[in-house]
Tab-separated table of N, CA, C and O in Angstrom:
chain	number	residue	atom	x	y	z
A	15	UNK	N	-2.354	1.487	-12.532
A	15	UNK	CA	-2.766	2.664	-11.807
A	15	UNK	C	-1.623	3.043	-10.874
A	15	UNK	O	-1.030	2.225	-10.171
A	16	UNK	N	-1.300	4.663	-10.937
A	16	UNK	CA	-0.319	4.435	-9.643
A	16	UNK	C	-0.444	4.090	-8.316
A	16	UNK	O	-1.223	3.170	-8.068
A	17	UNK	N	0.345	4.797	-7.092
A	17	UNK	CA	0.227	4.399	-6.081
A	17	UNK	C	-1.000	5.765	-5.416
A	17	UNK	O	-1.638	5.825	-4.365
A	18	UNK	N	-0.914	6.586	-6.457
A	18	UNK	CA	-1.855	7.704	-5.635
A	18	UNK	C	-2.613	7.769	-5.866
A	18	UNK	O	-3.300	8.514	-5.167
A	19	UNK	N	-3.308	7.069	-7.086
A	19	UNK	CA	-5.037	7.221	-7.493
A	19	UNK	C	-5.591	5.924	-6.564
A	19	UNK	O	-6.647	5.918	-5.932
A	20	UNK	N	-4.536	4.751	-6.649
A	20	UNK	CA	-4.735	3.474	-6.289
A	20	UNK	C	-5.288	3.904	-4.658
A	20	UNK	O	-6.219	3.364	-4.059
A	21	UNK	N	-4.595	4.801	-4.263
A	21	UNK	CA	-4.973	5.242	-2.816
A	21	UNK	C	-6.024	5.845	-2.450
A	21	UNK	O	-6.493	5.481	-1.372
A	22	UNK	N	-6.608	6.750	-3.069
A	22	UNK	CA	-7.418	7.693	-3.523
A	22	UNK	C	-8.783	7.004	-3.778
A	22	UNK	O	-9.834	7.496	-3.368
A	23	UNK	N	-8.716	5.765	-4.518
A	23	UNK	CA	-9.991	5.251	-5.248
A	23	UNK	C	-10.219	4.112	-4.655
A	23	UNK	O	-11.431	3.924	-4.544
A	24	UNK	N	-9.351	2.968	-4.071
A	24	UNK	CA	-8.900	1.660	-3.670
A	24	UNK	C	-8.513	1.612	-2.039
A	24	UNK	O	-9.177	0.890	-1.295
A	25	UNK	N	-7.491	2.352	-1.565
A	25	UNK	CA	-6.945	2.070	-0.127
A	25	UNK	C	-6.401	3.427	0.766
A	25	UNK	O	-5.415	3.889	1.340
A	26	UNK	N	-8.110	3.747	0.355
A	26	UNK	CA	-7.864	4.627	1.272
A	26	UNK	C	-7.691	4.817	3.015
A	26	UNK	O	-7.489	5.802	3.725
A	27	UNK	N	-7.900	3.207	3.325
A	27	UNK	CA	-7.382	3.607	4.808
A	27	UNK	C	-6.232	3.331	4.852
A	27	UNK	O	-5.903	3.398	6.037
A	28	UNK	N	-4.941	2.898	3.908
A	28	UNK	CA	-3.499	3.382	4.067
A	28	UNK	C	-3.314	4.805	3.786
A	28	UNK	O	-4.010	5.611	3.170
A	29	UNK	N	-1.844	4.936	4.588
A	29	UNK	CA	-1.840	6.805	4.030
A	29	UNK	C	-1.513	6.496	2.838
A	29	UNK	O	-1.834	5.393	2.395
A	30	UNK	N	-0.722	7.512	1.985
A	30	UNK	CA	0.058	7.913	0.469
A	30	UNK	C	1.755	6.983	1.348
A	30	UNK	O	2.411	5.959	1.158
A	31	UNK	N	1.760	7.661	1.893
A	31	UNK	CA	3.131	7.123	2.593
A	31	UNK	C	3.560	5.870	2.660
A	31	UNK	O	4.495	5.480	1.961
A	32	UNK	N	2.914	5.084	3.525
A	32	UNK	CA	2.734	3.861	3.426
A	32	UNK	C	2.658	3.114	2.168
A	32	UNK	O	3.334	2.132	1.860
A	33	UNK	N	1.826	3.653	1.538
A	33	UNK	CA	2.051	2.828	0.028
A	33	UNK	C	3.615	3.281	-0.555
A	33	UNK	O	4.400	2.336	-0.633
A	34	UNK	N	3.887	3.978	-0.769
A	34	UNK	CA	5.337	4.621	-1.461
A	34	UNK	C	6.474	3.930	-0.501
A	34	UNK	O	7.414	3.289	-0.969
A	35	UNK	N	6.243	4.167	1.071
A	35	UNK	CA	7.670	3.320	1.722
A	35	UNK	C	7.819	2.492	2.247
A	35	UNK	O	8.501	2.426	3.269
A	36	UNK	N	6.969	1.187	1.484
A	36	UNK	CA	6.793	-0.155	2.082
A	36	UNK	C	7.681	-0.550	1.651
A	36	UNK	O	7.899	-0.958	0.510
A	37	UNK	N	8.386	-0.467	2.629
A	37	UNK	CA	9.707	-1.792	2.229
A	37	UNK	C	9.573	-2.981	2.777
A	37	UNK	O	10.128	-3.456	3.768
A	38	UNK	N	8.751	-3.449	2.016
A	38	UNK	CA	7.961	-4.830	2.162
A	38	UNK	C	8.584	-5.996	1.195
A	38	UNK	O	8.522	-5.492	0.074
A	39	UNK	N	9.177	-7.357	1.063
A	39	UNK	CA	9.604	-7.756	0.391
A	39	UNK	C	8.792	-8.532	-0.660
A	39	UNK	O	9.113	-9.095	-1.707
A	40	UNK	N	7.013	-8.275	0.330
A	40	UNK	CA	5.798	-8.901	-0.501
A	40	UNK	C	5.450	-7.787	-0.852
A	40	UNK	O	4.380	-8.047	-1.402
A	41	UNK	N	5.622	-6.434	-0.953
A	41	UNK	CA	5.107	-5.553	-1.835
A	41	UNK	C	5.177	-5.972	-3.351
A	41	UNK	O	6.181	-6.273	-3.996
A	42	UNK	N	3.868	-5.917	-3.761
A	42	UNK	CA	3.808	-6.290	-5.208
A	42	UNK	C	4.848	-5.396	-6.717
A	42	UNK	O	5.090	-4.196	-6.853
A	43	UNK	N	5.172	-6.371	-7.457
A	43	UNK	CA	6.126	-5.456	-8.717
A	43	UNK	C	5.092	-4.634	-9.677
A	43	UNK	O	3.906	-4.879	-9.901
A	44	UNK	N	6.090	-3.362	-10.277
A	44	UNK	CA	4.936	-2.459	-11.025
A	44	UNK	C	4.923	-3.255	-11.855
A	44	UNK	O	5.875	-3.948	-12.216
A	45	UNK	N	3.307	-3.258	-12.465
A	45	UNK	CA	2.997	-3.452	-13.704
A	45	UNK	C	3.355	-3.164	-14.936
A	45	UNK	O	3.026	-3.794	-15.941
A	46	UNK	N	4.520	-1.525	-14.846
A	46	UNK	CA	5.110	-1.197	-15.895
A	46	UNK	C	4.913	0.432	-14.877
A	46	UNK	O	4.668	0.733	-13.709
A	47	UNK	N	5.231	1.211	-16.315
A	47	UNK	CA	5.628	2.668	-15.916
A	47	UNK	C	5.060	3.738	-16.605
A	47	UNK	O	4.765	3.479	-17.772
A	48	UNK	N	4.775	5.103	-16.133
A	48	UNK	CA	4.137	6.389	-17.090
A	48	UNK	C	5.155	7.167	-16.955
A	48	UNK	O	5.025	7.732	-15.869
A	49	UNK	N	5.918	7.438	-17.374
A	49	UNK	CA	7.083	8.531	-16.683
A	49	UNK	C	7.396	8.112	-15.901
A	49	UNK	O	7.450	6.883	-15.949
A	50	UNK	N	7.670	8.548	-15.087
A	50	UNK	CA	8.244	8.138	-13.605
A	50	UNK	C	7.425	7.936	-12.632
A	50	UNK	O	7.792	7.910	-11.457
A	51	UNK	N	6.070	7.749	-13.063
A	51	UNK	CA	5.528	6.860	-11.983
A	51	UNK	C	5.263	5.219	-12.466
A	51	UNK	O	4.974	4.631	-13.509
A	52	UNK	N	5.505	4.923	-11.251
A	52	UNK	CA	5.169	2.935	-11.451
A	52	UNK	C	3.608	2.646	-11.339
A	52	UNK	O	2.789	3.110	-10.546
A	53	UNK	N	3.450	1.747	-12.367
A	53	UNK	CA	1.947	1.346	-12.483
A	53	UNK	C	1.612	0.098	-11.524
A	53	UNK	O	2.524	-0.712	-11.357
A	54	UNK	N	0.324	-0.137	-10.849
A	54	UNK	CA	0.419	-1.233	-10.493
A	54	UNK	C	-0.772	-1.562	-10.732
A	54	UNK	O	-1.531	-0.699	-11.171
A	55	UNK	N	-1.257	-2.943	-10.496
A	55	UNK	CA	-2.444	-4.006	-10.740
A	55	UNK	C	-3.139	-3.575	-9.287
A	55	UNK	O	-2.422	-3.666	-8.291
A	56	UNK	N	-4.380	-3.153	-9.148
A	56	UNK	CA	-5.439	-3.106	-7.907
A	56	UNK	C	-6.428	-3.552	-8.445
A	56	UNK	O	-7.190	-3.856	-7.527
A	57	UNK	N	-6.863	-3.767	-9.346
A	57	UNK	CA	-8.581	-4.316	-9.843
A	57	UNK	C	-8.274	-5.296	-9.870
A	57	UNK	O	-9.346	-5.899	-9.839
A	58	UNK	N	-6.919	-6.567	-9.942
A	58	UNK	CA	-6.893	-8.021	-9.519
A	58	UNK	C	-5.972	-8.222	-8.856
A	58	UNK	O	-4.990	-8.947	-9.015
A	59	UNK	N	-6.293	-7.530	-8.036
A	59	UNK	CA	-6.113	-7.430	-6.339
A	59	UNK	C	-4.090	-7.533	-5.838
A	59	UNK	O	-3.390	-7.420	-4.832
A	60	UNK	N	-3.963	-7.763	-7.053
A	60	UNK	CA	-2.345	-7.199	-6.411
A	60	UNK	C	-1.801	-6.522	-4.846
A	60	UNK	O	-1.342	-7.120	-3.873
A	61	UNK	N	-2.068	-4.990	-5.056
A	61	UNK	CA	-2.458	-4.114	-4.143
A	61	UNK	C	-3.053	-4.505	-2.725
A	61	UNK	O	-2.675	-4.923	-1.630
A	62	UNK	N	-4.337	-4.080	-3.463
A	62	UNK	CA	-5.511	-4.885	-2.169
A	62	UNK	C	-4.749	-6.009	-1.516
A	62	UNK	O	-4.071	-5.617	-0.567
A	63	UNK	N	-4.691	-7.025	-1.713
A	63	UNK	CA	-4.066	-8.001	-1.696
A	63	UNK	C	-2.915	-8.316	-0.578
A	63	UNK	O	-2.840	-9.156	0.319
A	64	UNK	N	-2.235	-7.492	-0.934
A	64	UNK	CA	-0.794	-6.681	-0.820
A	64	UNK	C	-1.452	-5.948	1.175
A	64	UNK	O	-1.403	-6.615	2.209
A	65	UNK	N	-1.784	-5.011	1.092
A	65	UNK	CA	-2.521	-4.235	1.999
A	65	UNK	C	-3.809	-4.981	3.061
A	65	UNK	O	-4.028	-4.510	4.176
A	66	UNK	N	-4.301	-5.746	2.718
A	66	UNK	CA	-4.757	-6.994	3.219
A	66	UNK	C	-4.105	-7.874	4.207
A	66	UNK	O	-4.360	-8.032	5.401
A	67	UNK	N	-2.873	-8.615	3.171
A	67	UNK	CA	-2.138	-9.196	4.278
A	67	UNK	C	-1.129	-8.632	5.362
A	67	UNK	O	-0.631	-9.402	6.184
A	68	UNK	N	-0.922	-7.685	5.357
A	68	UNK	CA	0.067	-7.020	5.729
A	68	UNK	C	0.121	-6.892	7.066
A	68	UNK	O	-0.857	-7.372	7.640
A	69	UNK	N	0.966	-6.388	7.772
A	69	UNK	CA	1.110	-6.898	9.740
A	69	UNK	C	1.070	-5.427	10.039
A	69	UNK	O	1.752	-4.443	9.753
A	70	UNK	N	-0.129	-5.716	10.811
A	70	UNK	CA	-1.043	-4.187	11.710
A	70	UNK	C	-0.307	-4.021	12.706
A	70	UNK	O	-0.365	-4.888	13.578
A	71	UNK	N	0.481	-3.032	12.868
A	71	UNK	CA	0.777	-2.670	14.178
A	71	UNK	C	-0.205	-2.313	15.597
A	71	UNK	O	-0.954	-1.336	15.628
A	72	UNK	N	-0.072	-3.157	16.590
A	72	UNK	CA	-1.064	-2.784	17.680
A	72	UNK	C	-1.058	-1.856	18.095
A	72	UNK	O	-0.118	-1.070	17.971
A	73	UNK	N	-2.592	-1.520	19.029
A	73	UNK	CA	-2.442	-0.457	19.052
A	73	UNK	C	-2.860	-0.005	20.732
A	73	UNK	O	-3.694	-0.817	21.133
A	74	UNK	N	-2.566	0.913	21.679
A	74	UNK	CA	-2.536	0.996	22.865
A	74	UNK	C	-2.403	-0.363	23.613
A	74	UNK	O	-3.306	-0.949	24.210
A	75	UNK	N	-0.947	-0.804	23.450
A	75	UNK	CA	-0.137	-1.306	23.634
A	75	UNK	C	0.813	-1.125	24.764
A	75	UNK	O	1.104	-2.054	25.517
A	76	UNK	N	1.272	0.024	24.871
A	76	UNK	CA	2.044	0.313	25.715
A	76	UNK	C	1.751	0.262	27.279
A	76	UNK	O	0.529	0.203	27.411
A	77	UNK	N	2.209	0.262	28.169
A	77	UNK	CA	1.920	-0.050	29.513
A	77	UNK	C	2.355	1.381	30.138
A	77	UNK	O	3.450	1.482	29.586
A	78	UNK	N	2.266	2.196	30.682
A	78	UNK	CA	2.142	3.481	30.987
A	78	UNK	C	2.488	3.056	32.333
A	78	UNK	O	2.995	4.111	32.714
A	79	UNK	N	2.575	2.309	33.279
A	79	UNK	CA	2.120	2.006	34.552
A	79	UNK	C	4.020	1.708	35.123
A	79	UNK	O	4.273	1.380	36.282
């Protein structure tokens, strides 16, 4: 599945963005290709998986003071 249905149907609380510019070195490899889009594994949890472990940036954080 690509990265935009995968988003769409699967993870939707990442943006589109996030999935496309994870330059993550645990971002998972495509499964293969349709043209020029890359396929990936989300129904065994690749993805998910992937998006799961991943490091949440905190949030109101900053000290204003």
């Amino acid at each position: 599945m690509g990265l935009h249905q995968a988003h769409e149907q699967h993870l939707s609380e990442l943006t589109l963005a996030a999935l496309r510019y994870a330059y993550d070195p645990t971002f998972p490899d495509s499964a293969g290709a349709r043209g020029a889009e890359f396929l990936y594994r989300v129904g065994v949890g690749d993805l998910k998986r992937w998006a799961h472990n991943r490091p949440h940036n905190a949030v109101d954080t900053t000290d204003l003071t």
